[in-house]
């Protein structure tokens, strides 16, 4: 699908769907950041930036971008998303990562229904969040590049917010990290748009282990 200019209803819908006020409950999740901070792997804004950059380039954020783009294309071709939904679930590296992405995906489908699409969605009831976002964006004729860039930016912002609440850094540093990752977000979104499912894969072992260890953490603020 050829990208439309990001303006008017397209812009407003992206801003609405990815706003912290949109009723997904994303604020309750840290994507393993809490455990990483607990174990001393992330102690500063510099550490946080490196951690998130690794996720963008080699971890679950990259896989999310590839899955989002594929679901956007399949929805645009009116193809079912059941197989890719099963693949997305299999790629969840831990129980809490699975619960996070499917709970947020289900919530996104429910909340985004306030904007009726002109075509039926081809997604299962509780898809991973990037699948839900990709399919809904496609159904609303939102261009793939804009959808992927906006999604990755919002995910990065959410995890920075979690890091601030974990006292890893302050708000000024958090904003600086968000600004520093603007270029990588655009670059990786572009790579994802040109990707296929053959490009799925990750190599962020510390992040994956942190997500697994978070499941048994005694005292915690976040659900993942």
JSON list of N, CA and C in Angstrom, two decimals, residues 189-218:
[
{"chain": "A", "resi": 189, "resn": "UNK", "atom": "N", "xyz": [12.38, 1.13, 11.16]},
{"chain": "A", "resi": 189, "resn": "UNK", "atom": "CA", "xyz": [11.06, 1.05, 10.53]},
{"chain": "A", "resi": 189, "resn": "UNK", "atom": "C", "xyz": [11.20, 0.87, 9.03]},
{"chain": "A", "resi": 190, "resn": "UNK", "atom": "N", "xyz": [12.15, 1.58, 8.43]},
{"chain": "A", "resi": 190, "resn": "UNK", "atom": "CA", "xyz": [12.40, 1.43, 7.01]},
{"chain": "A", "resi": 190, "resn": "UNK", "atom": "C", "xyz": [12.88, 0.03, 6.66]},
{"chain": "A", "resi": 191, "resn": "UNK", "atom": "N", "xyz": [13.76, -0.52, 7.51]},
{"chain": "A", "resi": 191, "resn": "UNK", "atom": "CA", "xyz": [14.23, -1.89, 7.30]},
{"chain": "A", "resi": 191, "resn": "UNK", "atom": "C", "xyz": [13.09, -2.89, 7.42]},
{"chain": "A", "resi": 192, "resn": "UNK", "atom": "N", "xyz": [12.20, -2.64, 8.37]},
{"chain": "A", "resi": 192, "resn": "UNK", "atom": "CA", "xyz": [11.08, -3.56, 8.58]},
{"chain": "A", "resi": 192, "resn": "UNK", "atom": "C", "xyz": [10.11, -3.53, 7.40]},
{"chain": "A", "resi": 193, "resn": "UNK", "atom": "N", "xyz": [9.88, -2.35, 6.85]},
{"chain": "A", "resi": 193, "resn": "UNK", "atom": "CA", "xyz": [8.99, -2.23, 5.70]},
{"chain": "A", "resi": 193, "resn": "UNK", "atom": "C", "xyz": [9.50, -3.06, 4.53]},
{"chain": "A", "resi": 194, "resn": "UNK", "atom": "N", "xyz": [10.81, -3.14, 4.40]},
{"chain": "A", "resi": 194, "resn": "UNK", "atom": "CA", "xyz": [11.42, -3.91, 3.31]},
{"chain": "A", "resi": 194, "resn": "UNK", "atom": "C", "xyz": [11.68, -5.36, 3.68]},
{"chain": "A", "resi": 195, "resn": "UNK", "atom": "N", "xyz": [11.23, -5.80, 4.85]},
{"chain": "A", "resi": 195, "resn": "UNK", "atom": "CA", "xyz": [11.56, -7.12, 5.36]},
{"chain": "A", "resi": 195, "resn": "UNK", "atom": "C", "xyz": [10.52, -8.16, 4.95]},
{"chain": "A", "resi": 196, "resn": "UNK", "atom": "N", "xyz": [10.85, -9.41, 5.27]},
{"chain": "A", "resi": 196, "resn": "UNK", "atom": "CA", "xyz": [9.91, -10.53, 5.17]},
{"chain": "A", "resi": 196, "resn": "UNK", "atom": "C", "xyz": [10.03, -11.33, 6.47]},
{"chain": "A", "resi": 197, "resn": "UNK", "atom": "N", "xyz": [9.22, -12.37, 6.61]},
{"chain": "A", "resi": 197, "resn": "UNK", "atom": "CA", "xyz": [9.30, -13.18, 7.82]},
{"chain": "A", "resi": 197, "resn": "UNK", "atom": "C", "xyz": [10.65, -13.88, 7.95]},
{"chain": "A", "resi": 198, "resn": "UNK", "atom": "N", "xyz": [11.39, -14.00, 6.86]},
{"chain": "A", "resi": 198, "resn": "UNK", "atom": "CA", "xyz": [12.73, -14.58, 6.93]},
{"chain": "A", "resi": 198, "resn": "UNK", "atom": "C", "xyz": [13.69, -13.71, 7.73]},
{"chain": "A", "resi": 199, "resn": "UNK", "atom": "N", "xyz": [13.32, -12.45, 7.96]},
{"chain": "A", "resi": 199, "resn": "UNK", "atom": "CA", "xyz": [14.19, -11.52, 8.70]},
{"chain": "A", "resi": 199, "resn": "UNK", "atom": "C", "xyz": [13.92, -11.53, 10.19]},
{"chain": "A", "resi": 200, "resn": "UNK", "atom": "N", "xyz": [12.97, -12.34, 10.64]},
{"chain": "A", "resi": 200, "resn": "UNK", "atom": "CA", "xyz": [12.72, -12.46, 12.07]},
{"chain": "A", "resi": 200, "resn": "UNK", "atom": "C", "xyz": [13.91, -13.10, 12.77]},
{"chain": "A", "resi": 201, "resn": "UNK", "atom": "N", "xyz": [14.13, -12.70, 14.00]},
{"chain": "A", "resi": 201, "resn": "UNK", "atom": "CA", "xyz": [15.22, -13.28, 14.79]},
{"chain": "A", "resi": 201, "resn": "UNK", "atom": "C", "xyz": [15.74, -12.29, 15.79]},
{"chain": "A", "resi": 202, "resn": "UNK", "atom": "N", "xyz": [16.35, -12.79, 16.85]},
{"chain": "A", "resi": 202, "resn": "UNK", "atom": "CA", "xyz": [16.85, -11.90, 17.89]},
{"chain": "A", "resi": 202, "resn": "UNK", "atom": "C", "xyz": [18.15, -12.40, 18.47]},
{"chain": "A", "resi": 203, "resn": "UNK", "atom": "N", "xyz": [18.89, -11.49, 19.08]},
{"chain": "A", "resi": 203, "resn": "UNK", "atom": "CA", "xyz": [20.16, -11.83, 19.71]},
{"chain": "A", "resi": 203, "resn": "UNK", "atom": "C", "xyz": [20.39, -10.90, 20.90]},
{"chain": "A", "resi": 204, "resn": "UNK", "atom": "N", "xyz": [19.38, -10.79, 21.76]},
{"chain": "A", "resi": 204, "resn": "UNK", "atom": "CA", "xyz": [19.48, -9.94, 22.95]},
{"chain": "A", "resi": 204, "resn": "UNK", "atom": "C", "xyz": [19.31, -10.82, 24.18]},
{"chain": "A", "resi": 205, "resn": "UNK", "atom": "N", "xyz": [20.34, -11.58, 24.49]},
{"chain": "A", "resi": 205, "resn": "UNK", "atom": "CA", "xyz": [20.23, -12.61, 25.52]},
{"chain": "A", "resi": 205, "resn": "UNK", "atom": "C", "xyz": [19.95, -12.02, 26.90]},
{"chain": "A", "resi": 206, "resn": "UNK", "atom": "N", "xyz": [20.60, -10.93, 27.24]},
{"chain": "A", "resi": 206, "resn": "UNK", "atom": "CA", "xyz": [20.40, -10.36, 28.57]},
{"chain": "A", "resi": 206, "resn": "UNK", "atom": "C", "xyz": [18.97, -9.87, 28.74]},
{"chain": "A", "resi": 207, "resn": "UNK", "atom": "N", "xyz": [18.39, -9.29, 27.69]},
{"chain": "A", "resi": 207, "resn": "UNK", "atom": "CA", "xyz": [17.01, -8.84, 27.76]},
{"chain": "A", "resi": 207, "resn": "UNK", "atom": "C", "xyz": [16.06, -10.02, 27.90]},
{"chain": "A", "resi": 208, "resn": "UNK", "atom": "N", "xyz": [16.33, -11.09, 27.17]},
{"chain": "A", "resi": 208, "resn": "UNK", "atom": "CA", "xyz": [15.48, -12.27, 27.25]},
{"chain": "A", "resi": 208, "resn": "UNK", "atom": "C", "xyz": [15.57, -12.91, 28.64]},
{"chain": "A", "resi": 209, "resn": "UNK", "atom": "N", "xyz": [16.76, -13.00, 29.19]},
{"chain": "A", "resi": 209, "resn": "UNK", "atom": "CA", "xyz": [16.93, -13.57, 30.52]},
{"chain": "A", "resi": 209, "resn": "UNK", "atom": "C", "xyz": [16.26, -12.69, 31.57]},
{"chain": "A", "resi": 210, "resn": "UNK", "atom": "N", "xyz": [16.39, -11.37, 31.42]},
{"chain": "A", "resi": 210, "resn": "UNK", "atom": "CA", "xyz": [15.75, -10.45, 32.37]},
{"chain": "A", "resi": 210, "resn": "UNK", "atom": "C", "xyz": [14.24, -10.64, 32.36]},
{"chain": "A", "resi": 211, "resn": "UNK", "atom": "N", "xyz": [13.67, -10.83, 31.18]},
{"chain": "A", "resi": 211, "resn": "UNK", "atom": "CA", "xyz": [12.22, -11.06, 31.09]},
{"chain": "A", "resi": 211, "resn": "UNK", "atom": "C", "xyz": [11.83, -12.35, 31.79]},
{"chain": "A", "resi": 212, "resn": "UNK", "atom": "N", "xyz": [12.62, -13.39, 31.62]},
{"chain": "A", "resi": 212, "resn": "UNK", "atom": "CA", "xyz": [12.34, -14.67, 32.28]},
{"chain": "A", "resi": 212, "resn": "UNK", "atom": "C", "xyz": [12.47, -14.55, 33.80]},
{"chain": "A", "resi": 213, "resn": "UNK", "atom": "N", "xyz": [13.51, -13.88, 34.26]},
{"chain": "A", "resi": 213, "resn": "UNK", "atom": "CA", "xyz": [13.75, -13.75, 35.70]},
{"chain": "A", "resi": 213, "resn": "UNK", "atom": "C", "xyz": [12.71, -12.86, 36.38]},
{"chain": "A", "resi": 214, "resn": "UNK", "atom": "N", "xyz": [12.13, -11.94, 35.61]},
{"chain": "A", "resi": 214, "resn": "UNK", "atom": "CA", "xyz": [11.14, -11.05, 36.21]},
{"chain": "A", "resi": 214, "resn": "UNK", "atom": "C", "xyz": [9.92, -11.81, 36.72]},
{"chain": "A", "resi": 215, "resn": "UNK", "atom": "N", "xyz": [9.63, -12.96, 36.12]},
{"chain": "A", "resi": 215, "resn": "UNK", "atom": "CA", "xyz": [8.47, -13.74, 36.51]},
{"chain": "A", "resi": 215, "resn": "UNK", "atom": "C", "xyz": [8.52, -14.18, 37.97]},
{"chain": "A", "resi": 216, "resn": "UNK", "atom": "N", "xyz": [9.71, -14.34, 38.50]},
{"chain": "A", "resi": 216, "resn": "UNK", "atom": "CA", "xyz": [9.86, -14.81, 39.88]},
{"chain": "A", "resi": 216, "resn": "UNK", "atom": "C", "xyz": [10.42, -13.74, 40.81]},
{"chain": "A", "resi": 217, "resn": "UNK", "atom": "N", "xyz": [10.45, -12.49, 40.35]},
{"chain": "A", "resi": 217, "resn": "UNK", "atom": "CA", "xyz": [10.96, -11.41, 41.20]},
{"chain": "A", "resi": 217, "resn": "UNK", "atom": "C", "xyz": [10.02, -11.21, 42.37]},
{"chain": "A", "resi": 218, "resn": "UNK", "atom": "N", "xyz": [10.58, -11.09, 43.57]},
{"chain": "A", "resi": 218, "resn": "UNK", "atom": "CA", "xyz": [9.75, -11.06, 44.78]},
{"chain": "A", "resi": 218, "resn": "UNK", "atom": "C", "xyz": [8.91, -9.79, 44.89]}
]
